[in-house]
Amino acid sequence: VSVLSAQTSKSKDTGTDSVGELKVSLIFGTDSDADQAGKDLKQPSEIQLAALKKLKTIRFSHYRLLGEDQQPILRSYENWANPMKNSKEILLSFQPRGKPIDDHLKMDLEFWQSHKKIMKSGPTLKKGKPLFIQGPAWRGGKIIIAVELMSLVVEKPSKLEKK
């Protein structure tokens, strides 16, 4: 029994290995006064603003960053992002589906609001190309959830996988 327990204590759970990092940003978009969201809020990043301005379906005159969270993507486990640090009101769960390929990763995403699952999606995320999800109406505008693949660890195929 002691030999068996010594072997199992050395085995590593590869499911906890990080395959990359995901950033989730909560953005307020409005065509009226953006200060409705809060006077001290800053603009989203230049990359996010440029990407938002290219969209045809989610287009507003003003944007404010409500919060963001960056978390590792664990290989085989459900992960959680909490873009509003002091609140569990809005959460995003995410889990990879398969191995990363080049700069792409298939994901299972779930958007949670007030402890209820609002949306489930299975997008393929690409590094450098944020995914925008139009959320609920809020204070004369809309909540926008930006999901960005910040980094990705692509494994080299083993000799056995190449054959």
PDB file of N, CA and C in Angstrom, residues 12-75:
ATOM      1  N   LYS A  12       1.002  13.757 -11.623  1.00  0.00           N
ATOM      2  CA  LYS A  12       0.513  15.135 -11.738  1.00  0.00           C
ATOM      3  C   LYS A  12      -0.805  15.145 -12.501  1.00  0.00           C
ATOM      4  N   ASP A  13      -1.727  15.937 -12.056  1.00  0.00           N
ATOM      5  CA  ASP A  13      -2.998  16.127 -12.742  1.00  0.00           C
ATOM      6  C   ASP A  13      -2.768  17.095 -13.891  1.00  0.00           C
ATOM      7  N   THR A  14      -2.628  16.573 -15.112  1.00  0.00           N
ATOM      8  CA  THR A  14      -2.348  17.443 -16.263  1.00  0.00           C
ATOM      9  C   THR A  14      -3.541  18.324 -16.626  1.00  0.00           C
ATOM     10  N   GLY A  15      -4.712  18.022 -16.079  1.00  0.00           N
ATOM     11  CA  GLY A  15      -5.885  18.850 -16.327  1.00  0.00           C
ATOM     12  C   GLY A  15      -5.758  20.244 -15.741  1.00  0.00           C
ATOM     13  N   THR A  16      -4.853  20.393 -14.765  1.00  0.00           N
ATOM     14  CA  THR A  16      -4.650  21.707 -14.154  1.00  0.00           C
ATOM     15  C   THR A  16      -3.602  22.525 -14.894  1.00  0.00           C
ATOM     16  N   ASP A  17      -3.006  21.978 -15.949  1.00  0.00           N
ATOM     17  CA  ASP A  17      -2.041  22.736 -16.748  1.00  0.00           C
ATOM     18  C   ASP A  17      -2.757  23.867 -17.477  1.00  0.00           C
ATOM     19  N   SER A  18      -2.119  25.020 -17.530  1.00  0.00           N
ATOM     20  CA  SER A  18      -2.691  26.160 -18.241  1.00  0.00           C
ATOM     21  C   SER A  18      -2.369  26.046 -19.725  1.00  0.00           C
ATOM     22  N   VAL A  19      -3.395  26.250 -20.566  1.00  0.00           N
ATOM     23  CA  VAL A  19      -3.190  26.248 -22.013  1.00  0.00           C
ATOM     24  C   VAL A  19      -3.244  27.666 -22.575  1.00  0.00           C
ATOM     25  N   GLY A  20      -3.386  28.657 -21.679  1.00  0.00           N
ATOM     26  CA  GLY A  20      -3.418  30.043 -22.115  1.00  0.00           C
ATOM     27  C   GLY A  20      -4.077  30.919 -21.067  1.00  0.00           C
ATOM     28  N   GLU A  21      -4.395  32.146 -21.479  1.00  0.00           N
ATOM     29  CA  GLU A  21      -5.082  33.084 -20.599  1.00  0.00           C
ATOM     30  C   GLU A  21      -6.226  33.755 -21.342  1.00  0.00           C
ATOM     31  N   LEU A  22      -7.308  33.972 -20.621  1.00  0.00           N
ATOM     32  CA  LEU A  22      -8.502  34.583 -21.183  1.00  0.00           C
ATOM     33  C   LEU A  22      -8.811  35.855 -20.395  1.00  0.00           C
ATOM     34  N   LYS A  23      -9.109  36.934 -21.107  1.00  0.00           N
ATOM     35  CA  LYS A  23      -9.518  38.181 -20.460  1.00  0.00           C
ATOM     36  C   LYS A  23     -10.977  38.440 -20.796  1.00  0.00           C
ATOM     37  N   VAL A  24     -11.751  38.738 -19.763  1.00  0.00           N
ATOM     38  CA  VAL A  24     -13.166  39.062 -19.920  1.00  0.00           C
ATOM     39  C   VAL A  24     -13.366  40.496 -19.454  1.00  0.00           C
ATOM     40  N   SER A  25     -13.883  41.334 -20.337  1.00  0.00           N
ATOM     41  CA  SER A  25     -14.131  42.745 -20.021  1.00  0.00           C
ATOM     42  C   SER A  25     -15.620  43.015 -20.093  1.00  0.00           C
ATOM     43  N   LEU A  26     -16.081  43.835 -19.169  1.00  0.00           N
ATOM     44  CA  LEU A  26     -17.467  44.262 -19.138  1.00  0.00           C
ATOM     45  C   LEU A  26     -17.488  45.722 -19.579  1.00  0.00           C
ATOM     46  N   ILE A  27     -18.182  45.987 -20.684  1.00  0.00           N
ATOM     47  CA  ILE A  27     -18.174  47.319 -21.300  1.00  0.00           C
ATOM     48  C   ILE A  27     -19.609  47.833 -21.363  1.00  0.00           C
ATOM     49  N   PHE A  28     -19.774  49.108 -21.072  1.00  0.00           N
ATOM     50  CA  PHE A  28     -21.067  49.780 -21.201  1.00  0.00           C
ATOM     51  C   PHE A  28     -21.048  50.585 -22.489  1.00  0.00           C
ATOM     52  N   GLY A  29     -22.025  50.354 -23.352  1.00  0.00           N
ATOM     53  CA  GLY A  29     -22.156  51.105 -24.599  1.00  0.00           C
ATOM     54  C   GLY A  29     -23.448  51.888 -24.599  1.00  0.00           C
ATOM     55  N   THR A  30     -23.369  53.165 -25.033  1.00  0.00           N
ATOM     56  CA  THR A  30     -24.566  54.003 -25.062  1.00  0.00           C
ATOM     57  C   THR A  30     -24.431  55.086 -26.131  1.00  0.00           C
ATOM     58  N   ASP A  31     -25.571  55.568 -26.598  1.00  0.00           N
ATOM     59  CA  ASP A  31     -25.594  56.719 -27.499  1.00  0.00           C
ATOM     60  C   ASP A  31     -25.926  57.990 -26.734  1.00  0.00           C
ATOM     61  N   SER A  32     -26.227  57.862 -25.443  1.00  0.00           N
ATOM     62  CA  SER A  32     -26.516  59.051 -24.623  1.00  0.00           C
ATOM     63  C   SER A  32     -25.315  59.318 -23.704  1.00  0.00           C
ATOM     64  N   ASP A  33     -25.549  59.866 -22.550  1.00  0.00           N
ATOM     65  CA  ASP A  33     -24.475  60.259 -21.636  1.00  0.00           C
ATOM     66  C   ASP A  33     -23.803  59.034 -21.021  1.00  0.00           C
ATOM     67  N   ALA A  34     -22.521  58.832 -21.312  1.00  0.00           N
ATOM     68  CA  ALA A  34     -21.783  57.672 -20.816  1.00  0.00           C
ATOM     69  C   ALA A  34     -21.533  57.749 -19.316  1.00  0.00           C
ATOM     70  N   ASP A  35     -21.641  58.928 -18.723  1.00  0.00           N
ATOM     71  CA  ASP A  35     -21.444  59.082 -17.278  1.00  0.00           C
ATOM     72  C   ASP A  35     -22.553  58.412 -16.466  1.00  0.00           C
ATOM     73  N   GLN A  36     -23.620  57.968 -17.142  1.00  0.00           N
ATOM     74  CA  GLN A  36     -24.677  57.222 -16.453  1.00  0.00           C
ATOM     75  C   GLN A  36     -24.121  55.959 -15.817  1.00  0.00           C
ATOM     76  N   ALA A  37     -23.067  55.407 -16.386  1.00  0.00           N
ATOM     77  CA  ALA A  37     -22.448  54.198 -15.859  1.00  0.00           C
ATOM     78  C   ALA A  37     -21.557  54.496 -14.661  1.00  0.00           C
ATOM     79  N   GLY A  38     -21.121  55.739 -14.532  1.00  0.00           N
ATOM     80  CA  GLY A  38     -20.217  56.141 -13.459  1.00  0.00           C
ATOM     81  C   GLY A  38     -19.240  57.176 -13.980  1.00  0.00           C
ATOM     82  N   LYS A  39     -18.972  58.193 -13.211  1.00  0.00           N
ATOM     83  CA  LYS A  39     -18.135  59.301 -13.687  1.00  0.00           C
ATOM     84  C   LYS A  39     -16.651  58.960 -13.761  1.00  0.00           C
ATOM     85  N   ASP A  40     -16.191  58.027 -12.953  1.00  0.00           N
ATOM     86  CA  ASP A  40     -14.759  57.725 -12.896  1.00  0.00           C
ATOM     87  C   ASP A  40     -14.333  56.557 -13.775  1.00  0.00           C
ATOM     88  N   LEU A  41     -15.194  56.080 -14.626  1.00  0.00           N
ATOM     89  CA  LEU A  41     -14.861  54.926 -15.456  1.00  0.00           C
ATOM     90  C   LEU A  41     -14.031  55.342 -16.662  1.00  0.00           C
ATOM     91  N   LYS A  42     -13.079  54.490 -17.037  1.00  0.00           N
ATOM     92  CA  LYS A  42     -12.225  54.792 -18.180  1.00  0.00           C
ATOM     93  C   LYS A  42     -12.760  54.132 -19.448  1.00  0.00           C
ATOM     94  N   GLN A  43     -12.153  54.523 -20.549  1.00  0.00           N
ATOM     95  CA  GLN A  43     -12.487  53.940 -21.859  1.00  0.00           C
ATOM     96  C   GLN A  43     -11.937  52.508 -21.932  1.00  0.00           C
ATOM     97  N   PRO A  44     -12.546  51.667 -22.746  1.00  0.00           N
ATOM     98  CA  PRO A  44     -11.922  50.366 -23.032  1.00  0.00           C
ATOM     99  C   PRO A  44     -10.567  50.577 -23.722  1.00  0.00           C
ATOM    100  N   SER A  45      -9.783  49.517 -23.858  1.00  0.00           N
ATOM    101  CA  SER A  45      -8.472  49.625 -24.500  1.00  0.00           C
ATOM    102  C   SER A  45      -8.616  50.057 -25.957  1.00  0.00           C
ATOM    103  N   GLU A  46      -7.542  50.579 -26.520  1.00  0.00           N
ATOM    104  CA  GLU A  46      -7.549  51.005 -27.926  1.00  0.00           C
ATOM    105  C   GLU A  46      -7.914  49.838 -28.850  1.00  0.00           C
ATOM    106  N   ILE A  47      -7.418  48.645 -28.539  1.00  0.00           N
ATOM    107  CA  ILE A  47      -7.716  47.449 -29.357  1.00  0.00           C
ATOM    108  C   ILE A  47      -9.209  47.142 -29.286  1.00  0.00           C
ATOM    109  N   GLN A  48      -9.775  47.202 -28.076  1.00  0.00           N
ATOM    110  CA  GLN A  48     -11.202  46.934 -27.927  1.00  0.00           C
ATOM    111  C   GLN A  48     -12.045  47.989 -28.646  1.00  0.00           C
ATOM    112  N   LEU A  49     -11.662  49.258 -28.490  1.00  0.00           N
ATOM    113  CA  LEU A  49     -12.415  50.337 -29.161  1.00  0.00           C
ATOM    114  C   LEU A  49     -12.379  50.181 -30.680  1.00  0.00           C
ATOM    115  N   ALA A  50     -11.202  49.876 -31.222  1.00  0.00           N
ATOM    116  CA  ALA A  50     -11.080  49.697 -32.673  1.00  0.00           C
ATOM    117  C   ALA A  50     -11.955  48.537 -33.142  1.00  0.00           C
ATOM    118  N   ALA A  51     -11.958  47.443 -32.386  1.00  0.00           N
ATOM    119  CA  ALA A  51     -12.772  46.283 -32.762  1.00  0.00           C
ATOM    120  C   ALA A  51     -14.263  46.592 -32.631  1.00  0.00           C
ATOM    121  N   LEU A  52     -14.643  47.315 -31.580  1.00  0.00           N
ATOM    122  CA  LEU A  52     -16.051  47.682 -31.397  1.00  0.00           C
ATOM    123  C   LEU A  52     -16.554  48.572 -32.532  1.00  0.00           C
ATOM    124  N   LYS A  53     -15.720  49.483 -32.995  1.00  0.00           N
ATOM    125  CA  LYS A  53     -16.131  50.403 -34.068  1.00  0.00           C
ATOM    126  C   LYS A  53     -16.326  49.695 -35.403  1.00  0.00           C
ATOM    127  N   LYS A  54     -15.744  48.508 -35.561  1.00  0.00           N
ATOM    128  CA  LYS A  54     -15.904  47.735 -36.796  1.00  0.00           C
ATOM    129  C   LYS A  54     -17.203  46.931 -36.810  1.00  0.00           C
ATOM    130  N   LEU A  55     -17.810  46.745 -35.644  1.00  0.00           N
ATOM    131  CA  LEU A  55     -19.023  45.933 -35.559  1.00  0.00           C
ATOM    132  C   LEU A  55     -20.218  46.676 -36.150  1.00  0.00           C
ATOM    133  N   LYS A  56     -21.105  45.919 -36.782  1.00  0.00           N
ATOM    134  CA  LYS A  56     -22.303  46.516 -37.362  1.00  0.00           C
ATOM    135  C   LYS A  56     -23.504  46.370 -36.427  1.00  0.00           C
ATOM    136  N   THR A  57     -23.525  45.306 -35.633  1.00  0.00           N
ATOM    137  CA  THR A  57     -24.697  45.031 -34.800  1.00  0.00           C
ATOM    138  C   THR A  57     -24.609  45.638 -33.403  1.00  0.00           C
ATOM    139  N   ILE A  58     -23.421  45.842 -32.893  1.00  0.00           N
ATOM    140  CA  ILE A  58     -23.245  46.455 -31.571  1.00  0.00           C
ATOM    141  C   ILE A  58     -22.482  47.754 -31.798  1.00  0.00           C
ATOM    142  N   ARG A  59     -23.205  48.823 -32.024  1.00  0.00           N
ATOM    143  CA  ARG A  59     -22.544  50.096 -32.328  1.00  0.00           C
ATOM    144  C   ARG A  59     -23.141  51.202 -31.463  1.00  0.00           C
ATOM    145  N   PHE A  60     -22.255  51.877 -30.713  1.00  0.00           N
ATOM    146  CA  PHE A  60     -22.667  52.973 -29.844  1.00  0.00           C
ATOM    147  C   PHE A  60     -21.704  54.133 -30.012  1.00  0.00           C
ATOM    148  N   SER A  61     -22.130  55.306 -29.578  1.00  0.00           N
ATOM    149  CA  SER A  61     -21.284  56.508 -29.648  1.00  0.00           C
ATOM    150  C   SER A  61     -20.239  56.543 -28.535  1.00  0.00           C
ATOM    151  N   HIS A  62     -20.594  55.983 -27.364  1.00  0.00           N
ATOM    152  CA  HIS A  62     -19.715  56.067 -26.194  1.00  0.00           C
ATOM    153  C   HIS A  62     -19.586  54.691 -25.535  1.00  0.00           C
ATOM    154  N   TYR A  63     -18.384  54.429 -25.021  1.00  0.00           N
ATOM    155  CA  TYR A  63     -18.106  53.170 -24.318  1.00  0.00           C
ATOM    156  C   TYR A  63     -17.370  53.469 -23.021  1.00  0.00           C
ATOM    157  N   ARG A  64     -17.670  52.688 -21.976  1.00  0.00           N
ATOM    158  CA  ARG A  64     -16.952  52.789 -20.709  1.00  0.00           C
ATOM    159  C   ARG A  64     -16.660  51.370 -20.215  1.00  0.00           C
ATOM    160  N   LEU A  65     -15.481  51.196 -19.642  1.00  0.00           N
ATOM    161  CA  LEU A  65     -15.066  49.909 -19.089  1.00  0.00           C
ATOM    162  C   LEU A  65     -15.597  49.794 -17.668  1.00  0.00           C
ATOM    163  N   LEU A  66     -16.447  48.807 -17.427  1.00  0.00           N
ATOM    164  CA  LEU A  66     -17.023  48.593 -16.103  1.00  0.00           C
ATOM    165  C   LEU A  66     -16.130  47.705 -15.235  1.00  0.00           C
ATOM    166  N   GLY A  67     -15.366  46.831 -15.867  1.00  0.00           N
ATOM    167  CA  GLY A  67     -14.486  45.930 -15.129  1.00  0.00           C
ATOM    168  C   GLY A  67     -13.903  44.886 -16.051  1.00  0.00           C
ATOM    169  N   GLU A  68     -12.860  44.212 -15.569  1.00  0.00           N
ATOM    170  CA  GLU A  68     -12.274  43.133 -16.362  1.00  0.00           C
ATOM    171  C   GLU A  68     -11.548  42.160 -15.448  1.00  0.00           C
ATOM    172  N   ASP A  69     -11.365  40.950 -15.960  1.00  0.00           N
ATOM    173  CA  ASP A  69     -10.693  39.890 -15.218  1.00  0.00           C
ATOM    174  C   ASP A  69      -9.919  39.033 -16.212  1.00  0.00           C
ATOM    175  N   GLN A  70      -8.708  38.672 -15.846  1.00  0.00           N
ATOM    176  CA  GLN A  70      -7.884  37.805 -16.689  1.00  0.00           C
ATOM    177  C   GLN A  70      -7.545  36.558 -15.880  1.00  0.00           C
ATOM    178  N   GLN A  71      -7.851  35.384 -16.448  1.00  0.00           N
ATOM    179  CA  GLN A  71      -7.669  34.123 -15.747  1.00  0.00           C
ATOM    180  C   GLN A  71      -6.967  33.100 -16.637  1.00  0.00           C
ATOM    181  N   PRO A  72      -6.217  32.167 -16.016  1.00  0.00           N
ATOM    182  CA  PRO A  72      -5.636  31.082 -16.810  1.00  0.00           C
ATOM    183  C   PRO A  72      -6.737  30.148 -17.323  1.00  0.00           C
ATOM    184  N   ILE A  73      -6.482  29.532 -18.457  1.00  0.00           N
ATOM    185  CA  ILE A  73      -7.395  28.536 -19.023  1.00  0.00           C
ATOM    186  C   ILE A  73      -6.814  27.174 -18.658  1.00  0.00           C
ATOM    187  N   LEU A  74      -7.463  26.480 -17.743  1.00  0.00           N
ATOM    188  CA  LEU A  74      -6.991  25.163 -17.335  1.00  0.00           C
ATOM    189  C   LEU A  74      -7.460  24.126 -18.346  1.00  0.00           C
ATOM    190  N   ARG A  75      -6.569  23.207 -18.666  1.00  0.00           N
ATOM    191  CA  ARG A  75      -6.783  22.232 -19.736  1.00  0.00           C
ATOM    192  C   ARG A  75      -8.100  21.465 -19.623  1.00  0.00           C
TER     193      ARG A  75
END
